[in-house]
Amino acid sequence: MIYRLVRAAAGPALVLSYPATVVAALWPNAWAFVVTALVAYVADVVASREELPITERLGQAHAGVTVRFLLRELAVLLLLVRQGHAGDTVFAVLALGLLGLHALRGLYSGLTLYVIRRRRLPVVTRGLDLTGLRIPDAPSPQLTTRHARTMLHLDVLPVILAGLFGLRAGVSGLATAYVLGLVAFAIMARHAARNRHLGDENRVFDLVNERLAELRPEVALYFSGSADSAYQANMWLSTMDDLDHRAVIILRERHMVPLLGRTRTPVLCVPKAMDMVRLDLSSIRTALYPANVGKNLHMLRMSGVRSAFINHGDSDKPASFNPFARAYDEVWVAGPAGRERYLTMRTGVRDEDIVEVGRPQLAPIDPTGVTPDPMFTVLYAPTWEGWSDDLAHSSVATMGPAIVRALLEHAPQIRVLYKPHPLTGTRDPKAIERHNEIVAMIERANAGRPASGGEHTDRLKALTRRLDALAGDETAGDEAQLTRDSAAAGASDDRRAAEEAWTTAYWQAGGPLRHRVITGPQPHVYDCFNHADLLITDISSVAGDFIVSGKPYAVTNVKGLSGEEFRRLFPTAALAAYLIGPGCAEIGQILAHAQAEGPDPLTERRRELRAYLLGPDGIDSAKRFDAAVSALSAKSLTRTDDDRPAA
């Protein structure tokens, strides 16, 4: 509550405090000046950290942060003039000293930008030994984050002390400010000297290419996307780790490197298109693409590398039958449903270019249909609102609160797991409002449920620290330090064991009766599947994945279509699903079916749909996927040295 009030007051305080400071100086009233100046300092910090729109508007009105600080410094000088100090030599020292602080800030910012640019490597890696680059530790974030604004605050001591105690106290504060500023400058100068050699881009590419020559990767997972789309690449990491082929992951955006999940497959991030050709990728025979984005062209144009679109899910959404898929040599789908979708929607993808590979990443889902928890559990995992109204399959903004309310009020009591899509609220602010409403409902419901497993909470924190250590502490330092430290990350077996232990501790912490809101990447949605007796979801790949468990699921009919029409339009999700209309009246009956003894009415239909979506049972998806990689690699047009004709 206090935080919201401070945030709401920051904007008006920022605008009003500066003229108030000038008025106090003209008055002159030292205490009024100090109070308004302190309010201005605090409001500026809050508005900046919270990225309030007022800061951008002030900048557009030529009242940016530097101008605001200068105005406050001029105000303290005006206060001293009004107090009769204008002819004092010390006054001139203070005035020149305040101007000099801005010169010092400029020099410091120049050094800081030099260091940041030197450490901004043209290729960011994970899992590659680049010891030869001699990458030093990153400067403290306190010295580099918002560095210009940080140095501006050196004027706090001289301004406040001069206002409170007069001219000579202000000069004393000025001397202290210079000592602090020069110390920071000296530290940054040392970092500049230590990082000077990192500006040699050719050396960076030479070392990376040396490692690639040793690795000789045959397969590349190629991914480009926004920060919110990281899950699309993360879902394929375990599959890449388990391939029988040497593999590498190629990313195109710097922000994706720390967002990528833990993997033992080497990672290369190459932001610039022109730098792609500087990498030695001659050993790669197959490139796999989880998403359709424009930057895919930079890899697709490489001759001799065969391409396969593997998507980031298999559903009735347009992403699963995008005509752009014609750009790839092959399109890999889970089962007959995926093949039929591409052919019937007239995408231009030929039948002979479609390969059924199953869903190897679904291996963590327990197919027995048994859940380990004592209370009947429902997982509500809605999708997001989509990029346009045509794709508006999300139930969060329209039905979400009603669904959760019906579950929480059900008798006998059940447990609710709520795991929304990572992109929820990206396009529709109402989705965020309804999401917050759902979270509040669940928190209130938990207040009346006993908590247990406190010892597991402490263990969960310890395991989180353990995972960070095994991953090379990917939150420490900058991308250059991540490049350096990730090569020495923990062994993959240790990491996998720690991840499994973390998941176990998560479900034990808090006990088996409390509802849960799960918004982060962990625990994975597949772990949630294993702890749920019933799934409620929207038109998305979640339904197709859940069918592996054999357990019942329901799909929201957001637009209130007839059951026949809905199943015709969305067969993958709805053929074996219970449907929930906009009024949510069906939830009680669905729960009755799911909680009854023995098979529910749609059990056999789900079994048939599973084969349609994922292919026949008894065939290892991991082996099918690996075989598809081998077959596509064999079609590569690239000739090795051994293939060249004799002179």
mmCIF file of N, CA and C in Angstrom, residues 93-159:
data_model
loop_
_atom_site.group_PDB
_atom_site.id
_atom_site.type_symbol
_atom_site.label_atom_id
_atom_site.label_comp_id
_atom_site.label_asym_id
_atom_site.label_seq_id
_atom_site.Cartn_x
_atom_site.Cartn_y
_atom_site.Cartn_z
ATOM 1 N N VAL A 93 34.298 29.483 -5.317
ATOM 2 C CA VAL A 93 34.843 28.115 -5.281
ATOM 3 C C VAL A 93 33.711 27.097 -5.374
ATOM 4 N N LEU A 94 32.641 27.323 -4.612
ATOM 5 C CA LEU A 94 31.509 26.400 -4.639
ATOM 6 C C LEU A 94 30.858 26.372 -6.019
ATOM 7 N N ALA A 95 30.679 27.544 -6.619
ATOM 8 C CA ALA A 95 30.028 27.617 -7.935
ATOM 9 C C ALA A 95 30.854 26.894 -8.992
ATOM 10 N N LEU A 96 32.158 27.176 -9.013
ATOM 11 C CA LEU A 96 33.020 26.503 -9.988
ATOM 12 C C LEU A 96 33.116 25.005 -9.699
ATOM 13 N N GLY A 97 33.113 24.664 -8.409
ATOM 14 C CA GLY A 97 33.195 23.251 -8.035
ATOM 15 C C GLY A 97 31.987 22.454 -8.487
ATOM 16 N N LEU A 98 30.798 23.063 -8.385
ATOM 17 C CA LEU A 98 29.593 22.370 -8.842
ATOM 18 C C LEU A 98 29.630 22.149 -10.358
ATOM 19 N N LEU A 99 30.141 23.150 -11.091
ATOM 20 C CA LEU A 99 30.302 22.963 -12.533
ATOM 21 C C LEU A 99 31.339 21.875 -12.823
ATOM 22 N N GLY A 100 32.407 21.868 -12.023
ATOM 23 C CA GLY A 100 33.448 20.858 -12.220
ATOM 24 C C GLY A 100 32.950 19.440 -12.005
ATOM 25 N N LEU A 101 31.955 19.275 -11.122
ATOM 26 C CA LEU A 101 31.387 17.939 -10.915
ATOM 27 C C LEU A 101 30.788 17.403 -12.220
ATOM 28 N N HIS A 102 30.218 18.288 -13.017
ATOM 29 C CA HIS A 102 29.646 17.850 -14.291
ATOM 30 C C HIS A 102 30.747 17.449 -15.272
ATOM 31 N N ALA A 103 31.875 18.140 -15.218
ATOM 32 C CA ALA A 103 33.007 17.749 -16.062
ATOM 33 C C ALA A 103 33.525 16.378 -15.637
ATOM 34 N N LEU A 104 33.626 16.162 -14.314
ATOM 35 C CA LEU A 104 34.069 14.867 -13.809
ATOM 36 C C LEU A 104 33.095 13.766 -14.213
ATOM 37 N N ARG A 105 31.814 14.093 -14.134
ATOM 38 C CA ARG A 105 30.802 13.111 -14.551
ATOM 39 C C ARG A 105 30.974 12.759 -16.026
ATOM 40 N N GLY A 106 31.247 13.761 -16.867
ATOM 41 C CA GLY A 106 31.430 13.489 -18.287
ATOM 42 C C GLY A 106 32.615 12.580 -18.548
ATOM 43 N N LEU A 107 33.728 12.825 -17.860
ATOM 44 C CA LEU A 107 34.913 11.979 -18.033
ATOM 45 C C LEU A 107 34.635 10.552 -17.556
ATOM 46 N N TYR A 108 33.943 10.440 -16.426
ATOM 47 C CA TYR A 108 33.624 9.115 -15.889
ATOM 48 C C TYR A 108 32.695 8.352 -16.835
ATOM 49 N N SER A 109 31.693 9.044 -17.374
ATOM 50 C CA SER A 109 30.760 8.386 -18.294
ATOM 51 C C SER A 109 31.481 7.915 -19.547
ATOM 52 N N GLY A 110 32.424 8.730 -20.029
ATOM 53 C CA GLY A 110 33.189 8.318 -21.197
ATOM 54 C C GLY A 110 33.967 7.044 -20.947
ATOM 55 N N LEU A 111 34.619 6.943 -19.779
ATOM 56 C CA LEU A 111 35.351 5.721 -19.426
ATOM 57 C C LEU A 111 34.409 4.534 -19.289
ATOM 58 N N THR A 112 33.278 4.774 -18.641
ATOM 59 C CA THR A 112 32.319 3.686 -18.425
ATOM 60 C C THR A 112 31.797 3.140 -19.748
ATOM 61 N N LEU A 113 31.447 4.025 -20.660
ATOM 62 C CA LEU A 113 30.969 3.585 -21.971
ATOM 63 C C LEU A 113 32.061 2.833 -22.723
ATOM 64 N N TYR A 114 33.308 3.267 -22.563
ATOM 65 C CA TYR A 114 34.431 2.565 -23.197
ATOM 66 C C TYR A 114 34.511 1.126 -22.688
ATOM 67 N N VAL A 115 34.405 0.957 -21.367
ATOM 68 C CA VAL A 115 34.480 -0.387 -20.778
ATOM 69 C C VAL A 115 33.301 -1.243 -21.225
ATOM 70 N N ILE A 116 32.104 -0.662 -21.196
ATOM 71 C CA ILE A 116 30.905 -1.411 -21.587
ATOM 72 C C ILE A 116 31.016 -1.883 -23.032
ATOM 73 N N ARG A 117 31.493 -0.998 -23.913
ATOM 74 C CA ARG A 117 31.611 -1.367 -25.326
ATOM 75 C C ARG A 117 32.688 -2.412 -25.536
ATOM 76 N N ARG A 118 33.806 -2.317 -24.807
ATOM 77 C CA ARG A 118 34.849 -3.323 -24.930
ATOM 78 C C ARG A 118 34.339 -4.695 -24.488
ATOM 79 N N ARG A 119 33.505 -4.723 -23.472
ATOM 80 C CA ARG A 119 33.003 -5.990 -22.934
ATOM 81 C C ARG A 119 31.775 -6.500 -23.692
ATOM 82 N N ARG A 120 31.300 -5.735 -24.628
ATOM 83 C CA ARG A 120 30.166 -6.158 -25.455
ATOM 84 C C ARG A 120 30.722 -6.952 -26.639
ATOM 85 N N LEU A 121 30.974 -8.216 -26.403
ATOM 86 C CA LEU A 121 31.635 -9.068 -27.386
ATOM 87 C C LEU A 121 30.752 -9.273 -28.614
ATOM 88 N N PRO A 122 31.362 -9.407 -29.792
ATOM 89 C CA PRO A 122 30.564 -9.645 -31.000
ATOM 90 C C PRO A 122 29.891 -11.013 -30.999
ATOM 91 N N VAL A 123 30.445 -11.955 -30.226
ATOM 92 C CA VAL A 123 29.841 -13.275 -30.059
ATOM 93 C C VAL A 123 29.799 -13.581 -28.569
ATOM 94 N N VAL A 124 28.625 -13.864 -28.039
ATOM 95 C CA VAL A 124 28.473 -14.264 -26.649
ATOM 96 C C VAL A 124 28.286 -15.776 -26.629
ATOM 97 N N THR A 125 28.982 -16.444 -25.749
ATOM 98 C CA THR A 125 28.914 -17.912 -25.740
ATOM 99 C C THR A 125 28.571 -18.440 -24.358
ATOM 100 N N ARG A 126 28.112 -19.669 -24.361
ATOM 101 C CA ARG A 126 27.967 -20.461 -23.134
ATOM 102 C C ARG A 126 28.494 -21.851 -23.436
ATOM 103 N N GLY A 127 29.309 -22.358 -22.527
ATOM 104 C CA GLY A 127 29.805 -23.718 -22.690
ATOM 105 C C GLY A 127 30.989 -23.848 -23.619
ATOM 106 N N LEU A 128 31.600 -22.732 -24.044
ATOM 107 C CA LEU A 128 32.810 -22.769 -24.870
ATOM 108 C C LEU A 128 33.966 -22.169 -24.078
ATOM 109 N N ASP A 129 35.124 -22.807 -24.136
ATOM 110 C CA ASP A 129 36.291 -22.346 -23.401
ATOM 111 C C ASP A 129 36.992 -21.240 -24.194
ATOM 112 N N LEU A 130 36.820 -19.993 -23.758
ATOM 113 C CA LEU A 130 37.468 -18.862 -24.400
ATOM 114 C C LEU A 130 38.499 -18.242 -23.458
ATOM 115 N N THR A 131 39.235 -19.112 -22.754
ATOM 116 C CA THR A 131 40.245 -18.644 -21.804
ATOM 117 C C THR A 131 41.244 -17.706 -22.467
ATOM 118 N N GLY A 132 41.531 -17.971 -23.740
ATOM 119 C CA GLY A 132 42.507 -17.165 -24.457
ATOM 120 C C GLY A 132 42.146 -15.703 -24.553
ATOM 121 N N LEU A 133 40.894 -15.352 -24.350
ATOM 122 C CA LEU A 133 40.491 -13.944 -24.408
ATOM 123 C C LEU A 133 40.892 -13.168 -23.155
ATOM 124 N N ARG A 134 41.195 -13.888 -22.085
ATOM 125 C CA ARG A 134 41.588 -13.251 -20.822
ATOM 126 C C ARG A 134 40.554 -12.205 -20.387
ATOM 127 N N ILE A 135 39.326 -12.656 -20.238
ATOM 128 C CA ILE A 135 38.231 -11.751 -19.870
ATOM 129 C C ILE A 135 38.294 -11.480 -18.367
ATOM 130 N N PRO A 136 38.471 -10.236 -17.944
ATOM 131 C CA PRO A 136 38.498 -9.921 -16.509
ATOM 132 C C PRO A 136 37.093 -9.857 -15.927
ATOM 133 N N ASP A 137 37.020 -9.751 -14.600
ATOM 134 C CA ASP A 137 35.721 -9.597 -13.945
ATOM 135 C C ASP A 137 35.049 -8.308 -14.411
ATOM 136 N N ALA A 138 33.737 -8.337 -14.422
ATOM 137 C CA ALA A 138 32.979 -7.145 -14.805
ATOM 138 C C ALA A 138 33.040 -6.104 -13.693
ATOM 139 N N PRO A 139 32.958 -4.824 -14.035
ATOM 140 C CA PRO A 139 32.851 -3.791 -12.989
ATOM 141 C C PRO A 139 31.578 -4.000 -12.179
ATOM 142 N N SER A 140 31.573 -3.488 -10.977
ATOM 143 C CA SER A 140 30.374 -3.582 -10.149
ATOM 144 C C SER A 140 29.198 -2.897 -10.844
ATOM 145 N N PRO A 141 28.025 -3.508 -10.851
ATOM 146 C CA PRO A 141 26.849 -2.858 -11.461
ATOM 147 C C PRO A 141 26.559 -1.485 -10.867
ATOM 148 N N GLN A 142 26.973 -1.263 -9.617
ATOM 149 C CA GLN A 142 26.743 0.045 -8.991
ATOM 150 C C GLN A 142 27.525 1.148 -9.699
ATOM 151 N N LEU A 143 28.603 0.753 -10.412
ATOM 152 C CA LEU A 143 29.417 1.738 -11.114
ATOM 153 C C LEU A 143 28.996 1.921 -12.564
ATOM 154 N N THR A 144 28.255 0.956 -13.110
ATOM 155 C CA THR A 144 27.919 1.019 -14.538
ATOM 156 C C THR A 144 26.436 1.234 -14.814
ATOM 157 N N THR A 145 25.559 0.742 -13.936
ATOM 158 C CA THR A 145 24.121 0.888 -14.159
ATOM 159 C C THR A 145 23.698 2.335 -13.883
ATOM 160 N N ARG A 146 23.099 2.956 -14.865
ATOM 161 C CA ARG A 146 22.678 4.366 -14.749
ATOM 162 C C ARG A 146 23.850 5.222 -14.274
ATOM 163 N N HIS A 147 25.008 5.013 -14.887
ATOM 164 C CA HIS A 147 26.230 5.648 -14.393
ATOM 165 C C HIS A 147 26.161 7.169 -14.425
ATOM 166 N N ALA A 148 25.562 7.737 -15.463
ATOM 167 C CA ALA A 148 25.481 9.196 -15.543
ATOM 168 C C ALA A 148 24.642 9.749 -14.399
ATOM 169 N N ARG A 149 23.501 9.115 -14.142
ATOM 170 C CA ARG A 149 22.621 9.570 -13.060
ATOM 171 C C ARG A 149 23.312 9.395 -11.705
ATOM 172 N N THR A 150 24.036 8.276 -11.535
ATOM 173 C CA THR A 150 24.720 8.031 -10.265
ATOM 174 C C THR A 150 25.722 9.135 -9.960
ATOM 175 N N MET A 151 26.506 9.515 -10.972
ATOM 176 C CA MET A 151 27.501 10.561 -10.750
ATOM 177 C C MET A 151 26.853 11.933 -10.531
ATOM 178 N N LEU A 152 25.684 12.159 -11.098
ATOM 179 C CA LEU A 152 24.985 13.418 -10.848
ATOM 180 C C LEU A 152 24.673 13.599 -9.365
ATOM 181 N N HIS A 153 24.460 12.475 -8.681
ATOM 182 C CA HIS A 153 24.099 12.560 -7.264
ATOM 183 C C HIS A 153 25.284 12.933 -6.370
ATOM 184 N N LEU A 154 26.456 13.136 -6.945
ATOM 185 C CA LEU A 154 27.565 13.663 -6.150
ATOM 186 C C LEU A 154 27.247 15.042 -5.589
ATOM 187 N N ASP A 155 26.270 15.729 -6.203
ATOM 188 C CA ASP A 155 25.966 17.090 -5.721
ATOM 189 C C ASP A 155 25.064 17.100 -4.482
ATOM 190 N N VAL A 156 24.647 15.915 -4.025
ATOM 191 C CA VAL A 156 23.736 15.883 -2.870
ATOM 192 C C VAL A 156 24.389 16.528 -1.647
ATOM 193 N N LEU A 157 25.624 16.134 -1.350
ATOM 194 C CA LEU A 157 26.289 16.661 -0.149
ATOM 195 C C LEU A 157 26.476 18.176 -0.205
ATOM 196 N N PRO A 158 27.096 18.725 -1.272
ATOM 197 C CA PRO A 158 27.262 20.192 -1.271
ATOM 198 C C PRO A 158 25.939 20.956 -1.275
ATOM 199 N N VAL A 159 24.926 20.467 -1.995
ATOM 200 C CA VAL A 159 23.648 21.184 -2.061
ATOM 201 C C VAL A 159 22.942 21.178 -0.713
#
